[in-house]
Amino acid sequence: MTTYAVTGATGHLGALAIEALLEKGVPAGDVVAVVRDPGKAAALTARGVQVRVGDYGQPETLRTALAGVDRLLLVSGSEVGKRVEQHGNVIDAAKEAGVALIAYTSITRADSTGSPLAPEHRATEELLAASGVPHTLLRNNWYVENYTAQLTDYLSRGAIVAAAGEGRVAMAARRDYAEAAAVVLTGEGHAGKTYELAGAPVTFKGLAATITEVSGREVEYRPVSATELAGILTGAGLDEGTAGFVVALDESIARGDLDIDSSDLAELLGRPLTPVADVVRAAL
């Protein structure tokens, strides 16, 4: 019997990864959902999934949560600036528990990209290498859902406003990334591998065209300068630090940091990727 664990199991990606494991026929009792708030995991408990409390910032909870686990999906944390220490806590606990494989959700070309998100992912990859625990790097590109979450704004404004220039994003559906993680966890021969997981690169103009086609409402891409975008964001109520971070992400896209041609995701899934239009349609 192999026991599988997923951290952040009530988050967007973690929840889908749990679902993907179950869909692959893994018995619910062999799946551990590591969560901070078990109250949010009642549905998983009802299905027979083991729900254990594990907080990235509290190492003692992680040691208990990972006891007896064979294969672990470490979903990167959401607290930018704290993730290296937090991920290190999970890795240490996994090593102590004798976990045989850690799959980690990193970022596209973590070892070379200029993305402002990359340093913590790069540092985590280095921690994994130093740990001696067999691991697989799942370098996820952007989720289509990063943008469909803003559909209401795009449709009301009639535009996607960004400082990304003509940059392309190799986005894919979150569910596809989750299924790929389940493939790695349940399969063999993935230890030591690095997968650049991505969809077909899309420009913001192309994304706007897709939204227009699917919704029947005109949405254009309106490129602006970094300074203009910062002003728009602060005018909408964001603090300067957060606005600056969003602008830096757009500038990263403009440089091509998320523009990658890779078939790794489709090859792991063994099927075509979910079309961007389908994700937009579902969100609408």
PDB file of N, CA and C in Angstrom, residues 5-106:
ATOM      1  N   ALA A   5       0.278  12.042  -0.059  1.00  0.00           N
ATOM      2  CA  ALA A   5      -0.145  13.241   0.660  1.00  0.00           C
ATOM      3  C   ALA A   5      -0.053  14.454  -0.250  1.00  0.00           C
ATOM      4  N   VAL A   6      -0.961  15.385  -0.037  1.00  0.00           N
ATOM      5  CA  VAL A   6      -0.980  16.642  -0.772  1.00  0.00           C
ATOM      6  C   VAL A   6      -1.071  17.765   0.244  1.00  0.00           C
ATOM      7  N   THR A   7      -0.131  18.698   0.192  1.00  0.00           N
ATOM      8  CA  THR A   7      -0.206  19.853   1.082  1.00  0.00           C
ATOM      9  C   THR A   7      -1.121  20.905   0.450  1.00  0.00           C
ATOM     10  N   GLY A   8      -1.585  21.824   1.287  1.00  0.00           N
ATOM     11  CA  GLY A   8      -2.491  22.854   0.764  1.00  0.00           C
ATOM     12  C   GLY A   8      -3.712  22.236   0.112  1.00  0.00           C
ATOM     13  N   ALA A   9      -4.232  21.176   0.708  1.00  0.00           N
ATOM     14  CA  ALA A   9      -5.237  20.342   0.055  1.00  0.00           C
ATOM     15  C   ALA A   9      -6.610  20.986  -0.071  1.00  0.00           C
ATOM     16  N   THR A  10      -6.841  22.099   0.596  1.00  0.00           N
ATOM     17  CA  THR A  10      -8.109  22.794   0.401  1.00  0.00           C
ATOM     18  C   THR A  10      -7.935  24.018  -0.492  1.00  0.00           C
ATOM     19  N   GLY A  11      -6.723  24.241  -0.989  1.00  0.00           N
ATOM     20  CA  GLY A  11      -6.489  25.323  -1.933  1.00  0.00           C
ATOM     21  C   GLY A  11      -6.912  24.910  -3.334  1.00  0.00           C
ATOM     22  N   HIS A  12      -6.831  25.827  -4.272  1.00  0.00           N
ATOM     23  CA  HIS A  12      -7.300  25.569  -5.635  1.00  0.00           C
ATOM     24  C   HIS A  12      -6.587  24.375  -6.266  1.00  0.00           C
ATOM     25  N   LEU A  13      -5.256  24.405  -6.273  1.00  0.00           N
ATOM     26  CA  LEU A  13      -4.508  23.331  -6.923  1.00  0.00           C
ATOM     27  C   LEU A  13      -4.522  22.055  -6.091  1.00  0.00           C
ATOM     28  N   GLY A  14      -4.329  22.186  -4.792  1.00  0.00           N
ATOM     29  CA  GLY A  14      -4.291  21.013  -3.928  1.00  0.00           C
ATOM     30  C   GLY A  14      -5.581  20.214  -3.972  1.00  0.00           C
ATOM     31  N   ALA A  15      -6.707  20.904  -3.967  1.00  0.00           N
ATOM     32  CA  ALA A  15      -7.999  20.217  -4.012  1.00  0.00           C
ATOM     33  C   ALA A  15      -8.149  19.439  -5.310  1.00  0.00           C
ATOM     34  N   LEU A  16      -7.709  20.038  -6.416  1.00  0.00           N
ATOM     35  CA  LEU A  16      -7.787  19.354  -7.704  1.00  0.00           C
ATOM     36  C   LEU A  16      -6.834  18.167  -7.762  1.00  0.00           C
ATOM     37  N   ALA A  17      -5.691  18.278  -7.111  1.00  0.00           N
ATOM     38  CA  ALA A  17      -4.738  17.166  -7.078  1.00  0.00           C
ATOM     39  C   ALA A  17      -5.312  15.986  -6.298  1.00  0.00           C
ATOM     40  N   ILE A  18      -5.983  16.269  -5.186  1.00  0.00           N
ATOM     41  CA  ILE A  18      -6.654  15.207  -4.435  1.00  0.00           C
ATOM     42  C   ILE A  18      -7.678  14.526  -5.331  1.00  0.00           C
ATOM     43  N   GLU A  19      -8.466  15.337  -6.028  1.00  0.00           N
ATOM     44  CA  GLU A  19      -9.494  14.801  -6.917  1.00  0.00           C
ATOM     45  C   GLU A  19      -8.865  13.933  -8.009  1.00  0.00           C
ATOM     46  N   ALA A  20      -7.749  14.381  -8.545  1.00  0.00           N
ATOM     47  CA  ALA A  20      -7.076  13.625  -9.604  1.00  0.00           C
ATOM     48  C   ALA A  20      -6.564  12.284  -9.100  1.00  0.00           C
ATOM     49  N   LEU A  21      -6.049  12.247  -7.887  1.00  0.00           N
ATOM     50  CA  LEU A  21      -5.594  10.978  -7.307  1.00  0.00           C
ATOM     51  C   LEU A  21      -6.760  10.001  -7.160  1.00  0.00           C
ATOM     52  N   LEU A  22      -7.880  10.506  -6.673  1.00  0.00           N
ATOM     53  CA  LEU A  22      -9.046   9.649  -6.498  1.00  0.00           C
ATOM     54  C   LEU A  22      -9.557   9.155  -7.849  1.00  0.00           C
ATOM     55  N   GLU A  23      -9.542  10.034  -8.852  1.00  0.00           N
ATOM     56  CA  GLU A  23      -9.998   9.640 -10.185  1.00  0.00           C
ATOM     57  C   GLU A  23      -9.085   8.581 -10.798  1.00  0.00           C
ATOM     58  N   LYS A  24      -7.832   8.547 -10.373  1.00  0.00           N
ATOM     59  CA  LYS A  24      -6.903   7.544 -10.873  1.00  0.00           C
ATOM     60  C   LYS A  24      -7.041   6.209 -10.140  1.00  0.00           C
ATOM     61  N   GLY A  25      -7.982   6.157  -9.221  1.00  0.00           N
ATOM     62  CA  GLY A  25      -8.254   4.901  -8.543  1.00  0.00           C
ATOM     63  C   GLY A  25      -7.526   4.703  -7.240  1.00  0.00           C
ATOM     64  N   VAL A  26      -6.815   5.730  -6.761  1.00  0.00           N
ATOM     65  CA  VAL A  26      -6.169   5.610  -5.454  1.00  0.00           C
ATOM     66  C   VAL A  26      -7.259   5.569  -4.381  1.00  0.00           C
ATOM     67  N   PRO A  27      -7.269   4.560  -3.524  1.00  0.00           N
ATOM     68  CA  PRO A  27      -8.292   4.494  -2.466  1.00  0.00           C
ATOM     69  C   PRO A  27      -8.240   5.739  -1.584  1.00  0.00           C
ATOM     70  N   ALA A  28      -9.407   6.248  -1.239  1.00  0.00           N
ATOM     71  CA  ALA A  28      -9.461   7.472  -0.442  1.00  0.00           C
ATOM     72  C   ALA A  28      -8.676   7.336   0.858  1.00  0.00           C
ATOM     73  N   GLY A  29      -8.690   6.142   1.443  1.00  0.00           N
ATOM     74  CA  GLY A  29      -7.982   5.933   2.696  1.00  0.00           C
ATOM     75  C   GLY A  29      -6.477   5.993   2.569  1.00  0.00           C
ATOM     76  N   ASP A  30      -5.979   5.938   1.327  1.00  0.00           N
ATOM     77  CA  ASP A  30      -4.538   6.028   1.081  1.00  0.00           C
ATOM     78  C   ASP A  30      -4.099   7.439   0.719  1.00  0.00           C
ATOM     79  N   VAL A  31      -5.028   8.381   0.790  1.00  0.00           N
ATOM     80  CA  VAL A  31      -4.740   9.776   0.457  1.00  0.00           C
ATOM     81  C   VAL A  31      -4.802  10.625   1.713  1.00  0.00           C
ATOM     82  N   VAL A  32      -3.757  11.409   1.932  1.00  0.00           N
ATOM     83  CA  VAL A  32      -3.692  12.312   3.083  1.00  0.00           C
ATOM     84  C   VAL A  32      -3.808  13.748   2.588  1.00  0.00           C
ATOM     85  N   ALA A  33      -4.802  14.452   3.078  1.00  0.00           N
ATOM     86  CA  ALA A  33      -4.970  15.866   2.760  1.00  0.00           C
ATOM     87  C   ALA A  33      -4.388  16.671   3.918  1.00  0.00           C
ATOM     88  N   VAL A  34      -3.297  17.373   3.638  1.00  0.00           N
ATOM     89  CA  VAL A  34      -2.639  18.184   4.666  1.00  0.00           C
ATOM     90  C   VAL A  34      -3.204  19.595   4.580  1.00  0.00           C
ATOM     91  N   VAL A  35      -3.834  20.043   5.650  1.00  0.00           N
ATOM     92  CA  VAL A  35      -4.546  21.324   5.643  1.00  0.00           C
ATOM     93  C   VAL A  35      -4.231  22.116   6.908  1.00  0.00           C
ATOM     94  N   ARG A  36      -4.420  23.407   6.818  1.00  0.00           N
ATOM     95  CA  ARG A  36      -4.288  24.236   8.020  1.00  0.00           C
ATOM     96  C   ARG A  36      -5.582  24.248   8.821  1.00  0.00           C
ATOM     97  N   ASP A  37      -6.712  24.239   8.099  1.00  0.00           N
ATOM     98  CA  ASP A  37      -8.018  24.321   8.757  1.00  0.00           C
ATOM     99  C   ASP A  37      -8.857  23.111   8.371  1.00  0.00           C
ATOM    100  N   PRO A  38      -8.929  22.110   9.255  1.00  0.00           N
ATOM    101  CA  PRO A  38      -9.697  20.902   8.927  1.00  0.00           C
ATOM    102  C   PRO A  38     -11.181  21.173   8.737  1.00  0.00           C
ATOM    103  N   GLY A  39     -11.650  22.302   9.250  1.00  0.00           N
ATOM    104  CA  GLY A  39     -13.049  22.657   9.074  1.00  0.00           C
ATOM    105  C   GLY A  39     -13.415  22.880   7.622  1.00  0.00           C
ATOM    106  N   LYS A  40     -12.401  23.199   6.802  1.00  0.00           N
ATOM    107  CA  LYS A  40     -12.646  23.419   5.376  1.00  0.00           C
ATOM    108  C   LYS A  40     -12.554  22.127   4.574  1.00  0.00           C
ATOM    109  N   ALA A  41     -12.253  21.024   5.253  1.00  0.00           N
ATOM    110  CA  ALA A  41     -12.036  19.757   4.552  1.00  0.00           C
ATOM    111  C   ALA A  41     -13.092  18.715   4.891  1.00  0.00           C
ATOM    112  N   ALA A  42     -14.259  19.158   5.335  1.00  0.00           N
ATOM    113  CA  ALA A  42     -15.307  18.222   5.742  1.00  0.00           C
ATOM    114  C   ALA A  42     -15.713  17.303   4.594  1.00  0.00           C
ATOM    115  N   ALA A  43     -15.743  17.846   3.382  1.00  0.00           N
ATOM    116  CA  ALA A  43     -16.146  17.036   2.224  1.00  0.00           C
ATOM    117  C   ALA A  43     -15.138  15.924   1.963  1.00  0.00           C
ATOM    118  N   LEU A  44     -13.852  16.209   2.192  1.00  0.00           N
ATOM    119  CA  LEU A  44     -12.826  15.189   2.011  1.00  0.00           C
ATOM    120  C   LEU A  44     -12.940  14.102   3.072  1.00  0.00           C
ATOM    121  N   THR A  45     -13.179  14.511   4.290  1.00  0.00           N
ATOM    122  CA  THR A  45     -13.365  13.546   5.368  1.00  0.00           C
ATOM    123  C   THR A  45     -14.541  12.622   5.064  1.00  0.00           C
ATOM    124  N   ALA A  46     -15.607  13.202   4.542  1.00  0.00           N
ATOM    125  CA  ALA A  46     -16.804  12.419   4.219  1.00  0.00           C
ATOM    126  C   ALA A  46     -16.530  11.384   3.137  1.00  0.00           C
ATOM    127  N   ARG A  47     -15.532  11.655   2.293  1.00  0.00           N
ATOM    128  CA  ARG A  47     -15.198  10.725   1.210  1.00  0.00           C
ATOM    129  C   ARG A  47     -14.187   9.674   1.655  1.00  0.00           C
ATOM    130  N   GLY A  48     -13.732   9.782   2.896  1.00  0.00           N
ATOM    131  CA  GLY A  48     -12.791   8.797   3.416  1.00  0.00           C
ATOM    132  C   GLY A  48     -11.337   9.181   3.308  1.00  0.00           C
ATOM    133  N   VAL A  49     -11.055  10.398   2.822  1.00  0.00           N
ATOM    134  CA  VAL A  49      -9.680  10.883   2.753  1.00  0.00           C
ATOM    135  C   VAL A  49      -9.188  11.202   4.162  1.00  0.00           C
ATOM    136  N   GLN A  50      -7.938  10.870   4.445  1.00  0.00           N
ATOM    137  CA  GLN A  50      -7.356  11.215   5.738  1.00  0.00           C
ATOM    138  C   GLN A  50      -7.054  12.719   5.764  1.00  0.00           C
ATOM    139  N   VAL A  51      -7.632  13.440   6.674  1.00  0.00           N
ATOM    140  CA  VAL A  51      -7.382  14.875   6.802  1.00  0.00           C
ATOM    141  C   VAL A  51      -6.499  15.102   8.022  1.00  0.00           C
ATOM    142  N   ARG A  52      -5.340  15.698   7.795  1.00  0.00           N
ATOM    143  CA  ARG A  52      -4.406  15.960   8.885  1.00  0.00           C
ATOM    144  C   ARG A  52      -4.009  17.430   8.880  1.00  0.00           C
ATOM    145  N   VAL A  53      -3.855  17.978  10.068  1.00  0.00           N
ATOM    146  CA  VAL A  53      -3.446  19.376  10.193  1.00  0.00           C
ATOM    147  C   VAL A  53      -1.943  19.492   9.990  1.00  0.00           C
ATOM    148  N   GLY A  54      -1.556  20.382   9.084  1.00  0.00           N
ATOM    149  CA  GLY A  54      -0.144  20.644   8.842  1.00  0.00           C
ATOM    150  C   GLY A  54       0.027  22.073   8.376  1.00  0.00           C
ATOM    151  N   ASP A  55       0.708  22.871   9.151  1.00  0.00           N
ATOM    152  CA  ASP A  55       0.927  24.291   8.847  1.00  0.00           C
ATOM    153  C   ASP A  55       2.381  24.481   8.447  1.00  0.00           C
ATOM    154  N   TYR A  56       2.612  25.064   7.292  1.00  0.00           N
ATOM    155  CA  TYR A  56       3.981  25.264   6.806  1.00  0.00           C
ATOM    156  C   TYR A  56       4.855  25.989   7.829  1.00  0.00           C
ATOM    157  N   GLY A  57       4.235  26.842   8.627  1.00  0.00           N
ATOM    158  CA  GLY A  57       5.000  27.627   9.589  1.00  0.00           C
ATOM    159  C   GLY A  57       5.149  26.971  10.945  1.00  0.00           C
ATOM    160  N   GLN A  58       4.583  25.754  11.109  1.00  0.00           N
ATOM    161  CA  GLN A  58       4.651  25.060  12.396  1.00  0.00           C
ATOM    162  C   GLN A  58       5.191  23.647  12.170  1.00  0.00           C
ATOM    163  N   PRO A  59       6.509  23.505  12.240  1.00  0.00           N
ATOM    164  CA  PRO A  59       7.151  22.224  11.918  1.00  0.00           C
ATOM    165  C   PRO A  59       6.604  21.034  12.689  1.00  0.00           C
ATOM    166  N   GLU A  60       6.197  21.242  13.929  1.00  0.00           N
ATOM    167  CA  GLU A  60       5.725  20.115  14.731  1.00  0.00           C
ATOM    168  C   GLU A  60       4.443  19.514  14.131  1.00  0.00           C
ATOM    169  N   THR A  61       3.610  20.341  13.515  1.00  0.00           N
ATOM    170  CA  THR A  61       2.388  19.819  12.890  1.00  0.00           C
ATOM    171  C   THR A  61       2.730  19.038  11.629  1.00  0.00           C
ATOM    172  N   LEU A  62       3.766  19.442  10.939  1.00  0.00           N
ATOM    173  CA  LEU A  62       4.141  18.775   9.693  1.00  0.00           C
ATOM    174  C   LEU A  62       4.693  17.377   9.958  1.00  0.00           C
ATOM    175  N   ARG A  63       5.432  17.231  11.034  1.00  0.00           N
ATOM    176  CA  ARG A  63       5.978  15.908  11.361  1.00  0.00           C
ATOM    177  C   ARG A  63       4.853  14.904  11.586  1.00  0.00           C
ATOM    178  N   THR A  64       3.806  15.348  12.266  1.00  0.00           N
ATOM    179  CA  THR A  64       2.658  14.473  12.508  1.00  0.00           C
ATOM    180  C   THR A  64       1.883  14.225  11.216  1.00  0.00           C
ATOM    181  N   ALA A  65       1.715  15.272  10.431  1.00  0.00           N
ATOM    182  CA  ALA A  65       0.917  15.168   9.208  1.00  0.00           C
ATOM    183  C   ALA A  65       1.537  14.222   8.190  1.00  0.00           C
ATOM    184  N   LEU A  66       2.855  14.140   8.163  1.00  0.00           N
ATOM    185  CA  LEU A  66       3.527  13.350   7.124  1.00  0.00           C
ATOM    186  C   LEU A  66       3.957  11.962   7.599  1.00  0.00           C
ATOM    187  N   ALA A  67       3.624  11.619   8.818  1.00  0.00           N
ATOM    188  CA  ALA A  67       3.983  10.294   9.326  1.00  0.00           C
ATOM    189  C   ALA A  67       3.352   9.209   8.453  1.00  0.00           C
ATOM    190  N   GLY A  68       4.179   8.280   7.991  1.00  0.00           N
ATOM    191  CA  GLY A  68       3.683   7.161   7.202  1.00  0.00           C
ATOM    192  C   GLY A  68       3.424   7.461   5.746  1.00  0.00           C
ATOM    193  N   VAL A  69       3.741   8.679   5.306  1.00  0.00           N
ATOM    194  CA  VAL A  69       3.508   9.064   3.911  1.00  0.00           C
ATOM    195  C   VAL A  69       4.653   8.567   3.034  1.00  0.00           C
ATOM    196  N   ASP A  70       4.303   8.032   1.869  1.00  0.00           N
ATOM    197  CA  ASP A  70       5.307   7.530   0.926  1.00  0.00           C
ATOM    198  C   ASP A  70       5.634   8.546  -0.163  1.00  0.00           C
ATOM    199  N   ARG A  71       4.603   9.206  -0.691  1.00  0.00           N
ATOM    200  CA  ARG A  71       4.800  10.146  -1.792  1.00  0.00           C
ATOM    201  C   ARG A  71       4.039  11.430  -1.493  1.00  0.00           C
ATOM    202  N   LEU A  72       4.717  12.549  -1.693  1.00  0.00           N
ATOM    203  CA  LEU A  72       4.178  13.843  -1.271  1.00  0.00           C
ATOM    204  C   LEU A  72       4.163  14.841  -2.420  1.00  0.00           C
ATOM    205  N   LEU A  73       3.027  15.511  -2.587  1.00  0.00           N
ATOM    206  CA  LEU A  73       2.960  16.676  -3.464  1.00  0.00           C
ATOM    207  C   LEU A  73       3.072  17.905  -2.581  1.00  0.00           C
ATOM    208  N   LEU A  74       4.177  18.614  -2.716  1.00  0.00           N
ATOM    209  CA  LEU A  74       4.388  19.857  -1.974  1.00  0.00           C
ATOM    210  C   LEU A  74       3.919  21.009  -2.862  1.00  0.00           C
ATOM    211  N   VAL A  75       2.727  21.505  -2.565  1.00  0.00           N
ATOM    212  CA  VAL A  75       2.186  22.647  -3.295  1.00  0.00           C
ATOM    213  C   VAL A  75       2.796  23.905  -2.692  1.00  0.00           C
ATOM    214  N   SER A  76       3.420  24.708  -3.522  1.00  0.00           N
ATOM    215  CA  SER A  76       4.120  25.888  -3.013  1.00  0.00           C
ATOM    216  C   SER A  76       3.169  26.786  -2.227  1.00  0.00           C
ATOM    217  N   GLY A  77       3.689  27.375  -1.160  1.00  0.00           N
ATOM    218  CA  GLY A  77       2.881  28.219  -0.295  1.00  0.00           C
ATOM    219  C   GLY A  77       2.494  29.526  -0.960  1.00  0.00           C
ATOM    220  N   SER A  78       1.572  30.221  -0.341  1.00  0.00           N
ATOM    221  CA  SER A  78       1.052  31.464  -0.912  1.00  0.00           C
ATOM    222  C   SER A  78       1.627  32.716  -0.268  1.00  0.00           C
ATOM    223  N   GLU A  79       2.403  32.547   0.790  1.00  0.00           N
ATOM    224  CA  GLU A  79       2.929  33.722   1.503  1.00  0.00           C
ATOM    225  C   GLU A  79       4.295  34.109   0.950  1.00  0.00           C
ATOM    226  N   VAL A  80       4.262  34.934  -0.090  1.00  0.00           N
ATOM    227  CA  VAL A  80       5.500  35.372  -0.729  1.00  0.00           C
ATOM    228  C   VAL A  80       6.380  36.074   0.298  1.00  0.00           C
ATOM    229  N   GLY A  81       7.652  35.686   0.317  1.00  0.00           N
ATOM    230  CA  GLY A  81       8.588  36.243   1.282  1.00  0.00           C
ATOM    231  C   GLY A  81       8.858  35.304   2.446  1.00  0.00           C
ATOM    232  N   LYS A  82       7.960  34.331   2.643  1.00  0.00           N
ATOM    233  CA  LYS A  82       8.115  33.370   3.738  1.00  0.00           C
ATOM    234  C   LYS A  82       8.284  31.945   3.232  1.00  0.00           C
ATOM    235  N   ARG A  83       8.231  31.777   1.906  1.00  0.00           N
ATOM    236  CA  ARG A  83       8.093  30.427   1.376  1.00  0.00           C
ATOM    237  C   ARG A  83       9.338  29.561   1.499  1.00  0.00           C
ATOM    238  N   VAL A  84      10.513  30.141   1.464  1.00  0.00           N
ATOM    239  CA  VAL A  84      11.715  29.309   1.554  1.00  0.00           C
ATOM    240  C   VAL A  84      11.764  28.598   2.908  1.00  0.00           C
ATOM    241  N   GLU A  85      11.565  29.346   3.975  1.00  0.00           N
ATOM    242  CA  GLU A  85      11.558  28.735   5.307  1.00  0.00           C
ATOM    243  C   GLU A  85      10.415  27.734   5.437  1.00  0.00           C
ATOM    244  N   GLN A  86       9.243  28.105   4.950  1.00  0.00           N
ATOM    245  CA  GLN A  86       8.083  27.231   5.071  1.00  0.00           C
ATOM    246  C   GLN A  86       8.276  25.930   4.292  1.00  0.00           C
ATOM    247  N   HIS A  87       8.745  26.056   3.053  1.00  0.00           N
ATOM    248  CA  HIS A  87       8.984  24.856   2.254  1.00  0.00           C
ATOM    249  C   HIS A  87      10.069  23.994   2.884  1.00  0.00           C
ATOM    250  N   GLY A  88      11.067  24.655   3.452  1.00  0.00           N
ATOM    251  CA  GLY A  88      12.127  23.914   4.128  1.00  0.00           C
ATOM    252  C   GLY A  88      11.587  23.096   5.287  1.00  0.00           C
ATOM    253  N   ASN A  89      10.609  23.657   5.993  1.00  0.00           N
ATOM    254  CA  ASN A  89       9.980  22.913   7.096  1.00  0.00           C
ATOM    255  C   ASN A  89       9.312  21.639   6.584  1.00  0.00           C
ATOM    256  N   VAL A  90       8.628  21.754   5.447  1.00  0.00           N
ATOM    257  CA  VAL A  90       7.953  20.581   4.876  1.00  0.00           C
ATOM    258  C   VAL A  90       8.976  19.543   4.427  1.00  0.00           C
ATOM    259  N   ILE A  91      10.030  20.008   3.769  1.00  0.00           N
ATOM    260  CA  ILE A  91      11.063  19.089   3.281  1.00  0.00           C
ATOM    261  C   ILE A  91      11.733  18.358   4.441  1.00  0.00           C
ATOM    262  N   ASP A  92      12.039  19.090   5.499  1.00  0.00           N
ATOM    263  CA  ASP A  92      12.667  18.471   6.678  1.00  0.00           C
ATOM    264  C   ASP A  92      11.747  17.424   7.293  1.00  0.00           C
ATOM    265  N   ALA A  93      10.462  17.757   7.396  1.00  0.00           N
ATOM    266  CA  ALA A  93       9.509  16.817   7.977  1.00  0.00           C
ATOM    267  C   ALA A  93       9.351  15.586   7.090  1.00  0.00           C
ATOM    268  N   ALA A  94       9.362  15.807   5.784  1.00  0.00           N
ATOM    269  CA  ALA A  94       9.234  14.685   4.848  1.00  0.00           C
ATOM    270  C   ALA A  94      10.446  13.761   4.947  1.00  0.00           C
ATOM    271  N   LYS A  95      11.619  14.351   5.063  1.00  0.00           N
ATOM    272  CA  LYS A  95      12.829  13.545   5.195  1.00  0.00           C
ATOM    273  C   LYS A  95      12.790  12.725   6.481  1.00  0.00           C
ATOM    274  N   GLU A  96      12.390  13.371   7.563  1.00  0.00           N
ATOM    275  CA  GLU A  96      12.301  12.682   8.858  1.00  0.00           C
ATOM    276  C   GLU A  96      11.287  11.539   8.798  1.00  0.00           C
ATOM    277  N   ALA A  97      10.208  11.738   8.020  1.00  0.00           N
ATOM    278  CA  ALA A  97       9.155  10.728   7.932  1.00  0.00           C
ATOM    279  C   ALA A  97       9.506   9.600   6.962  1.00  0.00           C
ATOM    280  N   GLY A  98      10.599   9.756   6.241  1.00  0.00           N
ATOM    281  CA  GLY A  98      10.994   8.723   5.298  1.00  0.00           C
ATOM    282  C   GLY A  98      10.215   8.746   3.991  1.00  0.00           C
ATOM    283  N   VAL A  99       9.695   9.924   3.619  1.00  0.00           N
ATOM    284  CA  VAL A  99       8.972  10.056   2.354  1.00  0.00           C
ATOM    285  C   VAL A  99       9.899   9.671   1.206  1.00  0.00           C
ATOM    286  N   ALA A 100       9.382   8.857   0.289  1.00  0.00           N
ATOM    287  CA  ALA A 100      10.214   8.302  -0.790  1.00  0.00           C
ATOM    288  C   ALA A 100      10.280   9.199  -2.015  1.00  0.00           C
ATOM    289  N   LEU A 101       9.322  10.130  -2.162  1.00  0.00           N
ATOM    290  CA  LEU A 101       9.318  11.038  -3.315  1.00  0.00           C
ATOM    291  C   LEU A 101       8.562  12.312  -2.960  1.00  0.00           C
ATOM    292  N   ILE A 102       9.171  13.446  -3.279  1.00  0.00           N
ATOM    293  CA  ILE A 102       8.496  14.741  -3.161  1.00  0.00           C
ATOM    294  C   ILE A 102       8.369  15.323  -4.558  1.00  0.00           C
ATOM    295  N   ALA A 103       7.154  15.677  -4.944  1.00  0.00           N
ATOM    296  CA  ALA A 103       6.925  16.425  -6.174  1.00  0.00           C
ATOM    297  C   ALA A 103       6.617  17.858  -5.751  1.00  0.00           C
ATOM    298  N   TYR A 104       7.347  18.810  -6.302  1.00  0.00           N
ATOM    299  CA  TYR A 104       7.223  20.207  -5.873  1.00  0.00           C
ATOM    300  C   TYR A 104       6.741  21.089  -7.016  1.00  0.00           C
ATOM    301  N   THR A 105       5.747  21.929  -6.753  1.00  0.00           N
ATOM    302  CA  THR A 105       5.219  22.828  -7.770  1.00  0.00           C
ATOM    303  C   THR A 105       6.046  24.112  -7.806  1.00  0.00           C
ATOM    304  N   SER A 106       6.941  24.171  -8.762  1.00  0.00           N
ATOM    305  CA  SER A 106       7.853  25.304  -8.919  1.00  0.00           C
ATOM    306  C   SER A 106       7.310  26.245 -10.001  1.00  0.00           C
TER     307      SER A 106
END
